[in-house]
mmCIF file of C-alpha atoms in Angstrom:
data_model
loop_
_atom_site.group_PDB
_atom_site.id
_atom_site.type_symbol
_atom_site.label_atom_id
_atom_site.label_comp_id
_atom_site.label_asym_id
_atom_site.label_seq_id
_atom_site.Cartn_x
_atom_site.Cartn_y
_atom_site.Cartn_z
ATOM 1 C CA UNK B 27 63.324 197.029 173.805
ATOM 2 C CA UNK B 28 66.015 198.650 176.548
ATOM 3 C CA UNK B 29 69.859 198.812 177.089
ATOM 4 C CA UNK B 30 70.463 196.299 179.660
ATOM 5 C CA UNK B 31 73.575 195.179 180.798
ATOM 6 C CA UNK B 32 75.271 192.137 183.611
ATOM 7 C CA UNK B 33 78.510 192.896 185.555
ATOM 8 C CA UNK B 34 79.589 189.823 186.551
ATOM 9 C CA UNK B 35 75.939 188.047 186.511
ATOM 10 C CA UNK B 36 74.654 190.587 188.252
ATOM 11 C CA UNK B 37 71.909 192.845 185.955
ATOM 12 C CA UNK B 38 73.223 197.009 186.812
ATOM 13 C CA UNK B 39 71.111 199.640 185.461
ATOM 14 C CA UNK B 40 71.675 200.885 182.152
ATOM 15 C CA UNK B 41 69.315 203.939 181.945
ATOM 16 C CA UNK B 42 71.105 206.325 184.329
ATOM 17 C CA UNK B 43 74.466 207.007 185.628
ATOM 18 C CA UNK B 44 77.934 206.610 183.988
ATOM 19 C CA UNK B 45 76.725 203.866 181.709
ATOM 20 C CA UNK B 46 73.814 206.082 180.352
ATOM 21 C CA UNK B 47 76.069 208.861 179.367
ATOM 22 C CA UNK B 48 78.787 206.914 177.674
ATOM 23 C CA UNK B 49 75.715 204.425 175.183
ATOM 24 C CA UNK B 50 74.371 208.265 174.806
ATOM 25 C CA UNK B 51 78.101 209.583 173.599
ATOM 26 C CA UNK B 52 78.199 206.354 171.702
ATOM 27 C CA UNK B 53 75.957 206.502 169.735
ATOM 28 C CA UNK B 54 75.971 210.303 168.865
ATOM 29 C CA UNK B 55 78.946 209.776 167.498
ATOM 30 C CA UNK B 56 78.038 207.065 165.287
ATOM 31 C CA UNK B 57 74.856 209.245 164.217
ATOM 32 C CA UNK B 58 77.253 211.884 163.783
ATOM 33 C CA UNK B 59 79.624 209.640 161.410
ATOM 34 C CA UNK B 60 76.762 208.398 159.573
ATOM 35 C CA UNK B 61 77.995 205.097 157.848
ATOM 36 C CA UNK B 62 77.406 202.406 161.075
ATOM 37 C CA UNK B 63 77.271 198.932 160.586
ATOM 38 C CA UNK B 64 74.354 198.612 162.835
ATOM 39 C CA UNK B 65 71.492 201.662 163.615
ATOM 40 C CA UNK B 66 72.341 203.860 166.327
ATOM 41 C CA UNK B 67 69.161 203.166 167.885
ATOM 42 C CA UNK B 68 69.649 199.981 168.127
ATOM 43 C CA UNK B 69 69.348 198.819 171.707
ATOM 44 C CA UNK B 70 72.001 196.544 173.146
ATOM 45 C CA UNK B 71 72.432 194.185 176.230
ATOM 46 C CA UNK B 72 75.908 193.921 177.404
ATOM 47 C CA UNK B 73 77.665 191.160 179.747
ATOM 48 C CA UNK B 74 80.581 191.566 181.179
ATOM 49 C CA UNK B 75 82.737 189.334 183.343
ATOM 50 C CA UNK B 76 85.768 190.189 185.330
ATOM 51 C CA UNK B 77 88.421 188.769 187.328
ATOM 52 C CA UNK B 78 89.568 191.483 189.058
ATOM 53 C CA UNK B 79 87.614 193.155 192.037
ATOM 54 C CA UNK B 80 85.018 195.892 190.925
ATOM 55 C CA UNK B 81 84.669 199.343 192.649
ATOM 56 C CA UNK B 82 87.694 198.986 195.082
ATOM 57 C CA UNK B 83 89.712 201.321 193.857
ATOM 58 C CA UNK B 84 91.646 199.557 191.677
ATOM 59 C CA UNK B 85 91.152 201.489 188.240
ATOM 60 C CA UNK B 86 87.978 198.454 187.738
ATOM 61 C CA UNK B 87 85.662 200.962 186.168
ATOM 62 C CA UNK B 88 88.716 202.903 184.010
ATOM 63 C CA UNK B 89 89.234 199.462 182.807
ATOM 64 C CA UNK B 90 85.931 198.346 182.487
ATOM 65 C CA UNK B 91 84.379 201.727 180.263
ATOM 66 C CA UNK B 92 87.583 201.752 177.826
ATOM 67 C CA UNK B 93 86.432 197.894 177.061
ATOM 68 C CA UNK B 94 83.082 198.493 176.946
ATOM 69 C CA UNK B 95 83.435 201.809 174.534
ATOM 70 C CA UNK B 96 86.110 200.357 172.541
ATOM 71 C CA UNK B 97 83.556 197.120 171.639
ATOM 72 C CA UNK B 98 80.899 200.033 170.857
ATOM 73 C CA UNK B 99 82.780 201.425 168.717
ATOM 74 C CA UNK B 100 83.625 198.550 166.893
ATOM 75 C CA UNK B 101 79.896 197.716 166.495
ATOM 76 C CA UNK B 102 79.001 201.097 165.374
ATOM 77 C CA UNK B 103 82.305 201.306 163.324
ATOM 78 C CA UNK B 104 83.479 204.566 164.592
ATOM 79 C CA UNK B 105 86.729 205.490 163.510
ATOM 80 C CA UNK B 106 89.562 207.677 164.982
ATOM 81 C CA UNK B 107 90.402 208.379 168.766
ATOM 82 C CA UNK B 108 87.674 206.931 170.961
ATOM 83 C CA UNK B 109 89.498 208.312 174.380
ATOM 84 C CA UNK B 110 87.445 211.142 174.614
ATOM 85 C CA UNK B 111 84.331 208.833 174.359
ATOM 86 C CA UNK B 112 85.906 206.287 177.107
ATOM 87 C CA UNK B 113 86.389 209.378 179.691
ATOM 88 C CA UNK B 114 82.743 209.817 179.675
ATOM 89 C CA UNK B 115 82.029 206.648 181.465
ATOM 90 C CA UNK B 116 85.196 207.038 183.399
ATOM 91 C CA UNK B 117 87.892 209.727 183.117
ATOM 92 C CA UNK B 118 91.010 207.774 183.588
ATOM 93 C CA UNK B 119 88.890 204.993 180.976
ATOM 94 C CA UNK B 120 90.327 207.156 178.603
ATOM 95 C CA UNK B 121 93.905 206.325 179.624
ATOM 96 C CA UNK B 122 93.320 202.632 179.839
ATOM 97 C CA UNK B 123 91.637 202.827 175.745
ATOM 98 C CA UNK B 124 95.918 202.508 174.607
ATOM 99 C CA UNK B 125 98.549 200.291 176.129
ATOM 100 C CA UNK B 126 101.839 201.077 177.647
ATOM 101 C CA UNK B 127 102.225 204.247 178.757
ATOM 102 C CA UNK B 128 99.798 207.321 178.314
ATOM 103 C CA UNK B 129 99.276 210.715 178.902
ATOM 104 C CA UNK B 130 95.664 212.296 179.847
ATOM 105 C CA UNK B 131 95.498 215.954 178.249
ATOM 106 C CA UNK B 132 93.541 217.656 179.972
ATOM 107 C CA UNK B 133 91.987 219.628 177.420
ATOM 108 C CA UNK B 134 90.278 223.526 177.266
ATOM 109 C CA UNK B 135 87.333 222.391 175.377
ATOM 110 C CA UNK B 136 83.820 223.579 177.930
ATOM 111 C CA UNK B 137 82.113 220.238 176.459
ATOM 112 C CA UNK B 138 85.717 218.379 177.411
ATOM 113 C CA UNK B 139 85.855 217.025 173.707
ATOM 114 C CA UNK B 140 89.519 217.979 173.641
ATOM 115 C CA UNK B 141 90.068 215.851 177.007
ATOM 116 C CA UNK B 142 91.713 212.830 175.235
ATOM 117 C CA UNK B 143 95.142 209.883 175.860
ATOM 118 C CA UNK B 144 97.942 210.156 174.113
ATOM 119 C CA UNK B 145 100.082 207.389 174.177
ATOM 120 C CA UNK B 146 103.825 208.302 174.786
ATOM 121 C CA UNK B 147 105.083 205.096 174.382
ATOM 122 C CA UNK B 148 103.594 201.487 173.568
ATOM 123 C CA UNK B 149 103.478 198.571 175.847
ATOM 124 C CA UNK B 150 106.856 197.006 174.881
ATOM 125 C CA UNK B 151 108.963 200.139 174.954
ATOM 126 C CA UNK B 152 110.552 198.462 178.614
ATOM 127 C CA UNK B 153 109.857 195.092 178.064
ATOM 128 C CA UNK B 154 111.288 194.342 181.800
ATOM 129 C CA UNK B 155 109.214 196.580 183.645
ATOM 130 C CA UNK B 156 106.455 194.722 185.908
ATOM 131 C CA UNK B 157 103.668 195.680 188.270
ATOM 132 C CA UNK B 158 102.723 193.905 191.093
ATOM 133 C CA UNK B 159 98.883 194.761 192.852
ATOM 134 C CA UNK B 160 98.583 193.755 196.061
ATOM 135 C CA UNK B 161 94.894 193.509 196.647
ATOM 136 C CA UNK B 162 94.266 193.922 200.243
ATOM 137 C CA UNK B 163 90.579 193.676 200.340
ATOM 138 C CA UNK B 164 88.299 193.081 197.204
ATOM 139 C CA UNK B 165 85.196 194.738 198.870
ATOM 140 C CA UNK B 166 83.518 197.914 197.473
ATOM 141 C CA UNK B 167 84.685 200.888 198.602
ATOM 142 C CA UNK B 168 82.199 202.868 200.127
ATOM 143 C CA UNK B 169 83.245 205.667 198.907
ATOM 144 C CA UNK B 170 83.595 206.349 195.321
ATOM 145 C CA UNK B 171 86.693 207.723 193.687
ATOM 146 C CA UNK B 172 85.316 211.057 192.612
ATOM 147 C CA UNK B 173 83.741 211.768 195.969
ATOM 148 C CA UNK B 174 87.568 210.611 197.265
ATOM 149 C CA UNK B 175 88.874 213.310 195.384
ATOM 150 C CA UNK B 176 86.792 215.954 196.468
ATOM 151 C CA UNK B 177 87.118 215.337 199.741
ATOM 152 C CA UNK B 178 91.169 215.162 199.538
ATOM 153 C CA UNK B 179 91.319 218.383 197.626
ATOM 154 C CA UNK B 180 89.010 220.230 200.390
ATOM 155 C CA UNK B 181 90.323 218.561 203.354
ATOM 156 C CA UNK B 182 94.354 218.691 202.315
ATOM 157 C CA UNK B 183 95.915 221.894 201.892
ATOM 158 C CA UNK B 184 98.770 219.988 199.866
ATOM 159 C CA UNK B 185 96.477 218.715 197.524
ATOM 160 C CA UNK B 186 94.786 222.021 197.226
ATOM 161 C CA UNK B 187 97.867 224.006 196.601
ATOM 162 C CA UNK B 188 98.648 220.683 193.922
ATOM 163 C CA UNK B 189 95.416 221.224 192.444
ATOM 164 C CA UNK B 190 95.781 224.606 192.112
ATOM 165 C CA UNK B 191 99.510 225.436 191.135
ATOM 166 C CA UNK B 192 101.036 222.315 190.109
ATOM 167 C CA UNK B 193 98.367 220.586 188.005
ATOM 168 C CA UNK B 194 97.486 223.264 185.504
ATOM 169 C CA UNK B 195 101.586 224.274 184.642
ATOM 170 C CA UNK B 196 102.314 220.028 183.697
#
């Protein structure tokens, strides 16, 4: 009868928020294609489990909507770049949709349609490179990334001068 989804065993809501807007996107798009596999309306209860600590501030929820939209669209049977879709639960989700190494455009679009990844090179173009993440604390953050940002670009004048100058030319 409702969307409903578990993170981590833990029911989250799934009428509101980020989650809301990206089952909405979802599933206009399949409307919009026309030939799912299942109906749009369809409800659907999600559970997902992770092993890597949610909401602090390691890229969790980037990671976490390009899985989630990328098994939508697989349901649904949408075709074609689903970045776009990803950035609406997350914007850097639409990043983590490829592997190796990617390139967020930021797009001109008002409705950020044009806002998609574009992946420069795949995962084994340096098959030697590593990452390490140190996690130092696997709490939640209490503050969340977008608010982080906001406050950085009013509070630093580097950032705003970044923001403002630097960003837009790249």
């Amino acid at each position: 009868a409702a969307d409903r989804i578990w993170l981590n065993g833990v029911e989250e809501s799934a009428t509101t928020g980020r989650l809301a807007s990206c089952l909405a996107s979802v599933r206009e798009a399949a409307f919009a294609q026309g030939d799912t596999a299942v109906p749009a309306d369809w409800k659907v209860h999600i559970c997902s489990e992770n092993n890597f600590p949610t909401a602090a501030g390691l890229a969790s929820s980037a990671a976490g909507y390009a899985c989630l939209v990328s098994a939508l669209c697989k349901l649904y049977n949408i075709r074609g770049d689903v970045s776009a879709l990803a950035r609406r639960g997350s914007g850097s989700a639409c990043r983590s949709v490829y592997g190796g190494f990617v390139r967020w455009v930021m797009g001109n679009s008002e409705d950020g349609a044009d806002s998609v990844a574009v992946q420069l090179r795949p995962a084994a173009h340096w098959p030697g490179l590593k990452v390490i993440i140190c996690v130092a604390s696997d709490h939640r953050k209490t503050t969340s990334s977008s608010l982080g940002m906001r406050n950085s670009v009013n509070t630093s004048e580097l950032l705003k001068y970044r923001a403002e100058y630097s960003v837009p030319t790249r």
